[in-house]
Coordinates of C-alpha atoms in Angstrom, one line a residue:
M28 CA 0.0 -0.1 0.7
G29 CA 2.9 2.6 1.2
R30 CA 4.0 2.1 -2.4
Q31 CA 1.1 2.6 -4.2
H32 CA 1.0 6.0 -2.5
F33 CA 4.8 6.8 -3.7
W34 CA 3.9 6.0 -6.9
Y35 CA 0.3 8.0 -7.1
I36 CA 1.5 11.3 -5.3
L37 CA 4.6 11.1 -7.9
A38 CA 2.2 10.6 -10.8
T39 CA -0.1 13.6 -9.9
C40 CA 2.9 15.9 -9.8
T41 CA 3.7 14.6 -12.7
F42 CA 0.5 15.1 -13.9
F43 CA 0.1 18.7 -12.9
T44 CA 3.6 19.6 -13.9
S45 CA 2.8 18.3 -17.5
C46 CA 1.4 21.1 -19.2
S47 CA 4.2 23.7 -18.0
Q48 CA 7.0 22.3 -19.3
T49 CA 9.0 22.9 -21.8
N50 CA 12.4 21.0 -23.3
A51 CA 14.2 24.2 -21.7
L52 CA 15.3 22.0 -19.0
L53 CA 16.8 19.2 -21.3
D54 CA 18.0 21.5 -23.7
P55 CA 18.6 25.4 -22.7
Y56 CA 20.6 26.5 -25.5
A57 CA 18.2 25.7 -28.2
F58 CA 16.4 29.1 -26.9
A59 CA 19.8 31.1 -27.2
P60 CA 21.7 31.6 -30.7
C61 CA 23.6 28.5 -31.6
L62 CA 27.0 30.3 -32.7
P63 CA 28.6 33.9 -31.9
N64 CA 27.9 34.6 -35.1
A65 CA 24.4 33.6 -35.4
M66 CA 20.9 35.2 -35.2
W67 CA 18.1 34.0 -33.1
N68 CA 14.8 33.9 -34.6
Q69 CA 12.0 34.2 -32.2
N70 CA 9.2 33.1 -34.3
T71 CA 10.3 29.8 -35.6
H72 CA 12.5 29.6 -32.3
E73 CA 15.4 28.7 -34.5
S74 CA 18.8 29.8 -34.8
C75 CA 20.0 31.6 -38.5
L76 CA 23.7 32.2 -39.4
I77 CA 24.9 35.5 -41.4
S78 CA 26.9 33.6 -42.8
S79 CA 28.3 30.1 -42.6
E80 CA 31.1 30.7 -45.2
Y81 CA 34.0 31.5 -42.5
F82 CA 32.2 30.9 -39.4
S83 CA 34.5 27.2 -39.1
I84 CA 37.8 28.8 -39.9
Y85 CA 39.8 31.8 -38.4
L86 CA 40.4 32.9 -41.8
P87 CA 39.6 32.0 -45.6
K88 CA 42.9 30.0 -47.0
D89 CA 43.6 32.2 -49.7
F90 CA 43.3 35.9 -47.0
A91 CA 46.8 36.8 -47.9
N92 CA 47.0 36.4 -51.7
K93 CA 43.2 38.2 -52.3
E94 CA 41.1 41.1 -52.1
L95 CA 38.5 40.7 -49.1
S96 CA 35.1 41.6 -50.4
L97 CA 32.8 43.8 -47.6
A98 CA 31.2 40.2 -47.3
E99 CA 33.9 38.6 -47.0
L100 CA 35.2 41.0 -44.3
I101 CA 31.9 41.4 -41.7
D102 CA 32.1 36.6 -41.9
I103 CA 35.7 37.0 -40.3
A104 CA 34.7 39.9 -38.2
L105 CA 31.2 38.2 -37.0
Y106 CA 33.9 35.3 -35.4
N107 CA 36.5 36.6 -34.8
N108 CA 35.0 39.6 -33.1
P109 CA 34.7 39.4 -29.4
I110 CA 31.3 41.6 -28.5
T111 CA 29.2 39.3 -30.3
K112 CA 30.9 36.4 -28.3
T113 CA 30.1 38.3 -25.2
S114 CA 26.6 38.7 -26.1
W115 CA 26.1 35.2 -27.5
A116 CA 27.4 34.1 -23.8
E117 CA 25.1 36.3 -21.8
A118 CA 22.2 34.8 -23.9
R119 CA 23.2 30.9 -23.1
S120 CA 24.0 31.6 -19.4
K121 CA 20.3 33.2 -19.6
A122 CA 18.9 30.0 -21.7
A123 CA 20.1 28.1 -18.4
T124 CA 18.4 30.6 -16.1
Y125 CA 15.3 30.4 -17.9
A126 CA 16.1 26.7 -17.8
K127 CA 16.4 26.8 -13.6
T128 CA 12.5 28.1 -13.7
Q129 CA 11.5 25.3 -15.1
S130 CA 12.6 22.6 -12.3
A131 CA 9.8 24.3 -10.3
Y132 CA 7.6 22.9 -11.9
L133 CA 8.7 19.2 -11.4
P134 CA 9.0 17.2 -8.3
K135 CA 12.0 17.9 -6.0
V136 CA 13.2 14.0 -5.6
D137 CA 15.6 12.8 -2.6
A138 CA 17.3 9.4 -2.1
T139 CA 19.4 9.3 1.0
Y140 CA 21.2 5.8 2.6
Q141 CA 21.5 6.2 6.2
Y142 CA 24.1 4.1 9.0
L143 CA 23.4 4.8 12.5
R144 CA 25.5 2.8 15.4
D145 CA 24.0 3.7 18.3
R146 CA 25.4 2.9 22.0
S147 CA 23.0 2.4 24.6
T148 CA 22.4 0.8 28.0
F149 CA 19.5 -1.4 29.7
S150 CA 18.6 -0.8 33.4
L151 CA 17.6 -4.0 34.8
S152 CA 17.5 -2.3 38.5
E153 CA 18.6 0.6 39.7
S154 CA 22.0 -0.5 40.6
V155 CA 22.4 -3.0 37.1
T156 CA 22.6 -1.5 33.5
I157 CA 23.5 -3.6 30.3
P158 CA 25.4 -2.0 27.8
Y159 CA 24.3 -3.1 24.2
L160 CA 25.2 -1.7 20.6
L161 CA 22.1 -1.0 18.1
T162 CA 23.0 -0.5 14.6
T163 CA 20.3 1.0 11.9
Y164 CA 20.6 1.5 8.4
G165 CA 18.1 1.7 5.6
P166 CA 17.5 3.9 2.4
E167 CA 14.8 6.5 2.5
V168 CA 13.1 8.5 -0.1
N169 CA 11.4 12.2 -0.2
V170 CA 9.2 13.4 -2.7
S171 CA 8.1 17.1 -2.5
Y172 CA 6.1 19.3 -4.6
T173 CA 4.9 22.8 -4.4
L174 CA 0.6 22.3 -5.4
L175 CA 0.1 25.7 -5.2
D176 CA 1.8 29.3 -5.1
F177 CA -0.6 31.5 -7.0
G178 CA 1.6 32.2 -9.3
Q179 CA 5.0 32.7 -8.2
R180 CA 6.8 30.2 -10.0
Q181 CA 4.5 31.0 -12.7
A182 CA 5.6 35.1 -12.8
N183 CA 9.2 33.8 -12.0
S184 CA 9.5 31.7 -15.2
E185 CA 7.7 34.5 -17.2
S186 CA 10.1 36.7 -15.7
A187 CA 13.6 34.6 -17.0
L188 CA 11.9 33.9 -20.1
Q189 CA 11.1 37.9 -21.2
G190 CA 14.9 38.2 -20.0
L191 CA 16.4 35.1 -22.0
L192 CA 14.3 37.1 -25.1
F193 CA 16.1 40.2 -23.8
S194 CA 19.1 38.8 -24.2
D195 CA 18.2 36.9 -27.7
L196 CA 17.6 40.2 -29.5
S197 CA 20.7 42.0 -27.7
H198 CA 22.3 39.7 -29.3
N199 CA 21.0 40.0 -32.4
R200 CA 21.6 43.5 -32.7
T201 CA 25.3 43.3 -31.4
I202 CA 25.2 41.4 -34.0
Q203 CA 24.2 44.3 -36.7
T204 CA 26.0 46.9 -34.4
A205 CA 29.3 45.1 -35.4
M206 CA 28.2 44.4 -39.2
Q207 CA 27.8 48.4 -39.1
K208 CA 31.0 49.0 -37.8
V209 CA 33.3 46.7 -40.1
M210 CA 31.2 48.4 -43.2
D211 CA 31.7 52.4 -41.7
D212 CA 35.2 51.1 -41.2
Y213 CA 35.4 49.2 -45.0
Y214 CA 34.3 52.9 -46.6
D215 CA 36.1 54.9 -44.3
Y216 CA 39.3 52.9 -45.3
L217 CA 38.5 53.3 -48.7
Y218 CA 38.1 56.9 -48.4
A219 CA 40.9 57.2 -46.9
K220 CA 42.9 56.0 -49.7
E221 CA 41.0 57.6 -52.6
L222 CA 42.0 60.5 -50.9
L223 CA 45.5 59.9 -50.6
L224 CA 44.9 59.3 -54.4
A225 CA 43.3 62.5 -54.8
L226 CA 45.8 64.5 -52.8
E227 CA 48.9 62.3 -54.9
A228 CA 46.8 64.1 -58.0
D229 CA 47.3 67.4 -56.4
L230 CA 50.6 67.3 -55.9
E231 CA 50.9 66.5 -59.2
N232 CA 49.4 69.1 -60.4
A233 CA 51.0 71.7 -58.4
S234 CA 54.4 70.3 -59.4
T235 CA 53.4 70.6 -62.9
T236 CA 52.1 74.4 -61.7
L237 CA 55.1 75.1 -59.9
A238 CA 57.3 73.6 -63.1
S239 CA 55.2 76.0 -65.2
A240 CA 56.2 79.4 -63.0
K241 CA 60.1 77.9 -62.9
E242 CA 60.0 78.1 -67.1
K243 CA 58.3 81.4 -67.1
S244 CA 60.9 82.5 -64.2
K245 CA 64.2 81.5 -66.7
Q246 CA 62.5 83.2 -69.7
G247 CA 62.4 86.5 -67.5
V248 CA 58.8 87.0 -68.4
F249 CA 57.3 87.0 -65.0
A250 CA 58.7 87.7 -61.4
M251 CA 59.9 85.2 -59.2
G252 CA 57.1 85.7 -56.5
D253 CA 55.3 83.0 -59.1
V254 CA 57.5 80.6 -58.4
S255 CA 57.7 81.5 -54.6
Q256 CA 53.8 81.5 -54.6
A257 CA 53.8 78.2 -56.7
K258 CA 56.5 76.0 -54.2
T259 CA 53.8 77.1 -51.4
Q260 CA 51.1 75.1 -53.0
F261 CA 53.6 72.4 -53.9
I262 CA 55.2 72.0 -50.6
Q263 CA 51.5 72.2 -49.0
A264 CA 50.4 69.5 -51.0
K265 CA 53.2 67.6 -50.1
I266 CA 53.1 67.8 -46.5
L267 CA 48.5 66.8 -47.0
V268 CA 50.3 63.8 -49.2
I269 CA 52.4 62.7 -45.8
Q270 CA 49.5 63.2 -43.4
Q271 CA 47.3 61.5 -45.6
K272 CA 49.3 58.2 -45.7
R273 CA 49.1 58.0 -41.9
A274 CA 45.7 58.7 -41.8
V275 CA 45.3 55.5 -44.4
S276 CA 47.3 53.6 -41.8
V277 CA 45.1 54.4 -39.3
S278 CA 41.7 53.5 -40.7
F279 CA 43.3 50.1 -41.6
S280 CA 43.8 50.0 -37.8
K281 CA 40.5 50.3 -37.1
L282 CA 39.2 48.1 -39.7
A283 CA 41.5 45.3 -38.8
K284 CA 40.7 45.8 -34.8
D285 CA 36.5 45.4 -35.3
A286 CA 36.9 43.0 -37.7
G287 CA 38.3 40.8 -35.0
L288 CA 42.4 41.3 -36.5
P289 CA 45.5 42.0 -35.5
A290 CA 46.5 45.6 -36.8
N291 CA 49.8 44.3 -37.8
L292 CA 48.1 41.7 -40.1
S293 CA 48.7 42.6 -43.6
F294 CA 45.7 42.2 -45.8
S295 CA 44.0 43.5 -49.2
V296 CA 40.5 44.9 -49.8
Q297 CA 38.6 45.3 -52.5
S298 CA 38.0 48.4 -54.3
L299 CA 34.7 50.8 -54.7
P300 CA 33.3 50.8 -58.1
E301 CA 34.2 53.3 -60.3
K302 CA 30.8 53.5 -62.1
I303 CA 28.5 54.2 -59.2
Q304 CA 24.8 53.7 -59.6
T305 CA 22.4 56.0 -57.7
D306 CA 19.1 55.1 -59.0
S307 CA 18.2 53.5 -55.8
I308 CA 14.4 53.7 -54.8
L309 CA 13.8 54.8 -51.3
N310 CA 10.6 54.6 -49.4
D311 CA 9.6 57.0 -47.8
I312 CA 9.8 58.4 -44.1
D313 CA 6.8 57.2 -42.6
S314 CA 7.3 53.5 -44.3
L315 CA 10.3 53.2 -43.1
V316 CA 9.9 53.9 -39.7
E317 CA 7.1 51.3 -39.6
K318 CA 9.4 49.1 -40.8
A319 CA 12.1 49.7 -37.9
Q320 CA 9.5 49.7 -35.5
K321 CA 8.6 46.5 -36.2
E322 CA 12.0 44.7 -37.4
R323 CA 14.9 46.6 -34.6
F324 CA 15.8 43.9 -32.3
D325 CA 16.6 46.7 -29.6
L326 CA 13.2 47.7 -29.5
Q327 CA 11.9 44.4 -29.3
A328 CA 14.3 43.6 -26.6
A329 CA 13.1 47.3 -24.9
I330 CA 9.4 45.4 -25.0
A331 CA 10.7 42.2 -23.6
N332 CA 12.1 43.8 -21.0
V333 CA 9.1 45.8 -20.2
A334 CA 7.5 42.6 -20.0
Q335 CA 9.9 41.0 -17.8
K336 CA 9.8 43.9 -15.1
K337 CA 5.8 43.4 -15.5
A338 CA 6.5 39.4 -14.7
D339 CA 8.6 40.4 -11.8
L340 CA 5.7 42.7 -10.1
N341 CA 3.8 40.1 -10.5
K342 CA 6.4 38.0 -8.2
A343 CA 6.4 40.8 -5.5
Y344 CA 2.4 39.9 -5.7
S345 CA 2.3 36.9 -5.2
L346 CA 4.4 36.7 -2.0
Y347 CA 1.2 38.0 -0.1
Y348 CA -0.6 35.0 -1.2
P349 CA 0.1 31.5 1.0
N350 CA 1.9 28.2 -0.8
V351 CA 0.5 24.6 -0.6
E352 CA 2.7 21.6 -0.3
A353 CA 3.1 18.6 -0.5
S354 CA 6.0 15.7 1.2
F355 CA 6.1 12.3 0.7
D356 CA 8.5 10.1 2.5
L357 CA 9.0 5.9 2.1
G358 CA 11.4 4.1 3.9
K359 CA 13.1 0.7 5.2
D360 CA 15.0 0.2 8.2
S361 CA 17.0 -2.8 9.5
Y362 CA 18.4 -3.2 12.4
S363 CA 21.3 -5.6 13.9
H364 CA 20.5 -9.0 14.5
N365 CA 18.8 -9.2 11.1
I366 CA 15.6 -7.4 12.6
D367 CA 13.6 -5.8 9.5
E368 CA 10.6 -3.1 9.7
D369 CA 8.5 -3.9 6.4
Y370 CA 8.6 -0.3 5.4
H371 CA 7.3 3.0 6.7
W372 CA 6.1 6.6 4.8
A373 CA 4.5 9.7 6.1
L374 CA 2.3 11.9 4.2
L375 CA 2.5 15.8 4.7
F376 CA 0.6 18.6 3.3
K377 CA 1.7 22.3 4.9
L378 CA 0.6 25.2 4.3
E379 CA 2.4 28.4 4.4
L380 CA 0.6 31.7 5.4
P381 CA 3.1 34.7 5.0
I382 CA 1.8 37.2 8.0
F383 CA 4.9 39.9 8.7
Q384 CA 8.2 39.7 7.2
G385 CA 9.5 42.9 8.4
F386 CA 8.0 45.0 5.4
F387 CA 10.1 42.8 2.8
R388 CA 7.1 42.7 1.0
Q389 CA 5.3 45.7 0.9
N390 CA 9.0 47.2 -0.2
E391 CA 9.6 44.5 -2.9
V392 CA 5.9 45.4 -5.1
R393 CA 7.5 49.1 -4.2
E394 CA 10.7 48.2 -5.8
K395 CA 9.7 46.5 -8.8
K396 CA 7.1 49.3 -9.5
A397 CA 9.8 51.4 -9.9
N398 CA 12.1 49.2 -12.1
L399 CA 8.9 48.9 -14.6
E400 CA 8.3 52.5 -14.6
K401 CA 12.0 52.7 -15.5
S402 CA 11.9 50.0 -18.2
A403 CA 9.0 52.0 -19.8
A404 CA 10.3 54.9 -19.9
E405 CA 13.8 53.0 -21.4
L406 CA 11.1 51.8 -23.9
L407 CA 9.7 55.4 -24.8
H408 CA 13.3 56.6 -24.9
K409 CA 13.9 53.8 -27.3
E410 CA 11.3 54.7 -30.0
L411 CA 11.6 58.2 -29.6
S412 CA 15.7 57.2 -31.0
L413 CA 14.9 55.2 -33.6
I414 CA 12.4 57.7 -35.2
S415 CA 15.3 60.0 -35.1
E416 CA 18.2 57.8 -36.5
V417 CA 15.5 56.5 -39.5
N418 CA 15.0 60.2 -40.3
D419 CA 18.8 61.2 -40.0
A420 CA 19.5 58.3 -42.4
H421 CA 16.7 58.9 -44.8
A422 CA 17.7 62.5 -44.8
S423 CA 21.6 61.8 -45.3
F424 CA 20.5 59.6 -48.6
L425 CA 18.6 62.4 -49.7
S426 CA 22.1 64.4 -49.3
A427 CA 24.7 62.1 -50.1
K428 CA 22.6 60.9 -53.6
D429 CA 22.5 64.5 -54.3
S430 CA 25.5 65.5 -53.5
L431 CA 27.7 62.8 -55.2
G432 CA 26.0 63.7 -58.5
F433 CA 27.5 67.6 -57.7
S434 CA 30.1 66.4 -56.9
E435 CA 31.3 64.7 -60.3
E436 CA 30.2 67.6 -61.8
Y437 CA 32.6 70.0 -59.9
V438 CA 35.3 67.3 -60.4
K439 CA 34.7 67.9 -64.4
E440 CA 34.5 71.4 -64.6
A441 CA 37.1 72.3 -61.4
T442 CA 39.8 70.0 -63.7
L443 CA 38.6 71.8 -67.3
Q444 CA 39.0 75.0 -65.4
Y445 CA 42.7 74.2 -64.0
K446 CA 43.6 73.1 -67.4
I447 CA 42.8 76.3 -69.2
A448 CA 44.1 79.0 -66.6
L449 CA 47.1 77.0 -66.7
E450 CA 47.6 77.0 -70.9
N451 CA 46.6 80.4 -70.4
Y452 CA 49.6 81.0 -67.8
R453 CA 51.9 79.4 -70.3
F454 CA 50.7 81.7 -73.2
G455 CA 50.8 84.9 -70.2
T456 CA 47.0 85.4 -70.4
S457 CA 46.4 85.1 -66.7
T458 CA 48.7 85.3 -63.5
I459 CA 49.9 82.8 -61.4
L460 CA 47.0 83.2 -59.1
D461 CA 44.8 82.1 -61.3
V462 CA 46.5 78.9 -61.7
L463 CA 46.6 78.4 -57.7
S464 CA 42.6 79.4 -57.6
A465 CA 41.7 76.6 -60.5
Q466 CA 44.7 74.2 -58.7
S467 CA 42.6 74.8 -55.4
S468 CA 39.3 74.2 -56.5
L469 CA 40.3 71.5 -58.2
A470 CA 41.8 70.0 -55.3
D471 CA 38.7 70.8 -53.3
A472 CA 35.9 69.0 -56.2
R473 CA 38.4 66.0 -55.5
S474 CA 38.0 65.8 -51.9
K475 CA 34.7 66.3 -52.1
L476 CA 34.1 63.6 -54.0
A477 CA 35.6 60.7 -52.7
E478 CA 34.0 62.2 -49.6
A479 CA 30.4 62.1 -51.6
K480 CA 31.2 58.5 -52.5
K481 CA 31.7 57.1 -49.3
N482 CA 28.6 58.9 -48.0
W483 CA 26.3 57.6 -50.6
Y484 CA 27.8 54.1 -49.3
Q485 CA 27.6 54.6 -45.3
S486 CA 24.0 55.9 -46.3
I487 CA 22.4 52.5 -47.4
A488 CA 24.2 50.9 -44.5
D489 CA 23.2 53.2 -42.2
I490 CA 19.5 53.3 -43.7
D491 CA 19.6 49.1 -42.9
Y492 CA 20.9 49.8 -39.8
A493 CA 18.2 52.1 -38.9
T494 CA 15.6 50.3 -39.6
G495 CA 17.0 47.3 -38.2
A496 CA 17.1 44.9 -41.4
L497 CA 21.2 44.7 -41.7
G498 CA 21.8 40.8 -41.8
K499 CA 18.5 39.9 -41.8
T500 CA 17.3 36.7 -44.3
D501 CA 13.9 36.5 -44.3

């Protein structure tokens, strides 16, 4: 009969927990991204690699002998970047925390085996006692289960689940941020290289202008002041080239660092295409904001954070309610001299009613309410920031598109102006100031074109990042 009671209690506990159990207990990591370079999809509960081409190796096999594309740099960065590894580990930790909360839905089963050697005495009379030794040993099983707690387990589990969701979504946004950094670094590096080429072309123009001034000076046509002015411009151009070479090195180091590579490792990257297509169709600002509100992982994480704080508040309120627990013990003791009992069992139902705890529960509710208000304010701030970021990215895109077209025309006209001014100077129909002015205009035009190209590509990346579409496959 005792064994029947034991299995009855165990079956009852299992029945009560069957509806709330998930496989988080057995495989908590299934609720987190599978790799540092994988995103977690909360709708399908599956991981999705951003790119799987290089995730299993540190670098591509032909790394030293090829020009890396932007996509390949992102692959390398997502595998090597320590920031994504940190957020991934945090998500896995929260998955295990959530799994622990599920344990409360299952009965707790403990098994013990005791061995007791006891010396005592038996009194035959006031003057006569007989000492004896008694050995007691045997197994015992205890099954305990919380039958009713008025939502404490559910609130605790919901809080952990929302915390896990927050970490998963934050990891997804961390991946997008890592991608955005590599893209910005990539475009900054190529911009620095293109600006260096522009400054070297300016130096060549300055050298040509200086040579023309020296030739005129030898012929005695113009004063030596022309040579001095042309030489000043030449030296300035030379200094700018030297400074820009350092800027190229610095931008390369930043690209390598954000890609998770040592800065002293030599590698090459693909250049931007010569012809840039600017016929991209951009949705209106309201459509972009609506898209961002649906797809931004950090906004979804902020929503999950509010839900977690609501669950924490519910848990605090549940502390005012009683707990109903059941405990069942089953065991068998054996004694020395080959004496065995049949078995023993004990069934306990316990009602725990909270009465006073030094105002702990009241202050717990106050704390959780304040945390909820804070998370709600953070959510509002996040949404306002999101709208601002989308608006800025939209404006930058339109500005970059117009600037690129005008910058190309500016270079074309400035080049023609410089050629005309130089020819006129050689024929004596203009001054050195006309040539230097045209030369400065051409240098400015080249610089602005290089910057316009960078801004164009970055504006496209910024739109994807601001709307949350960066790296998404669906």
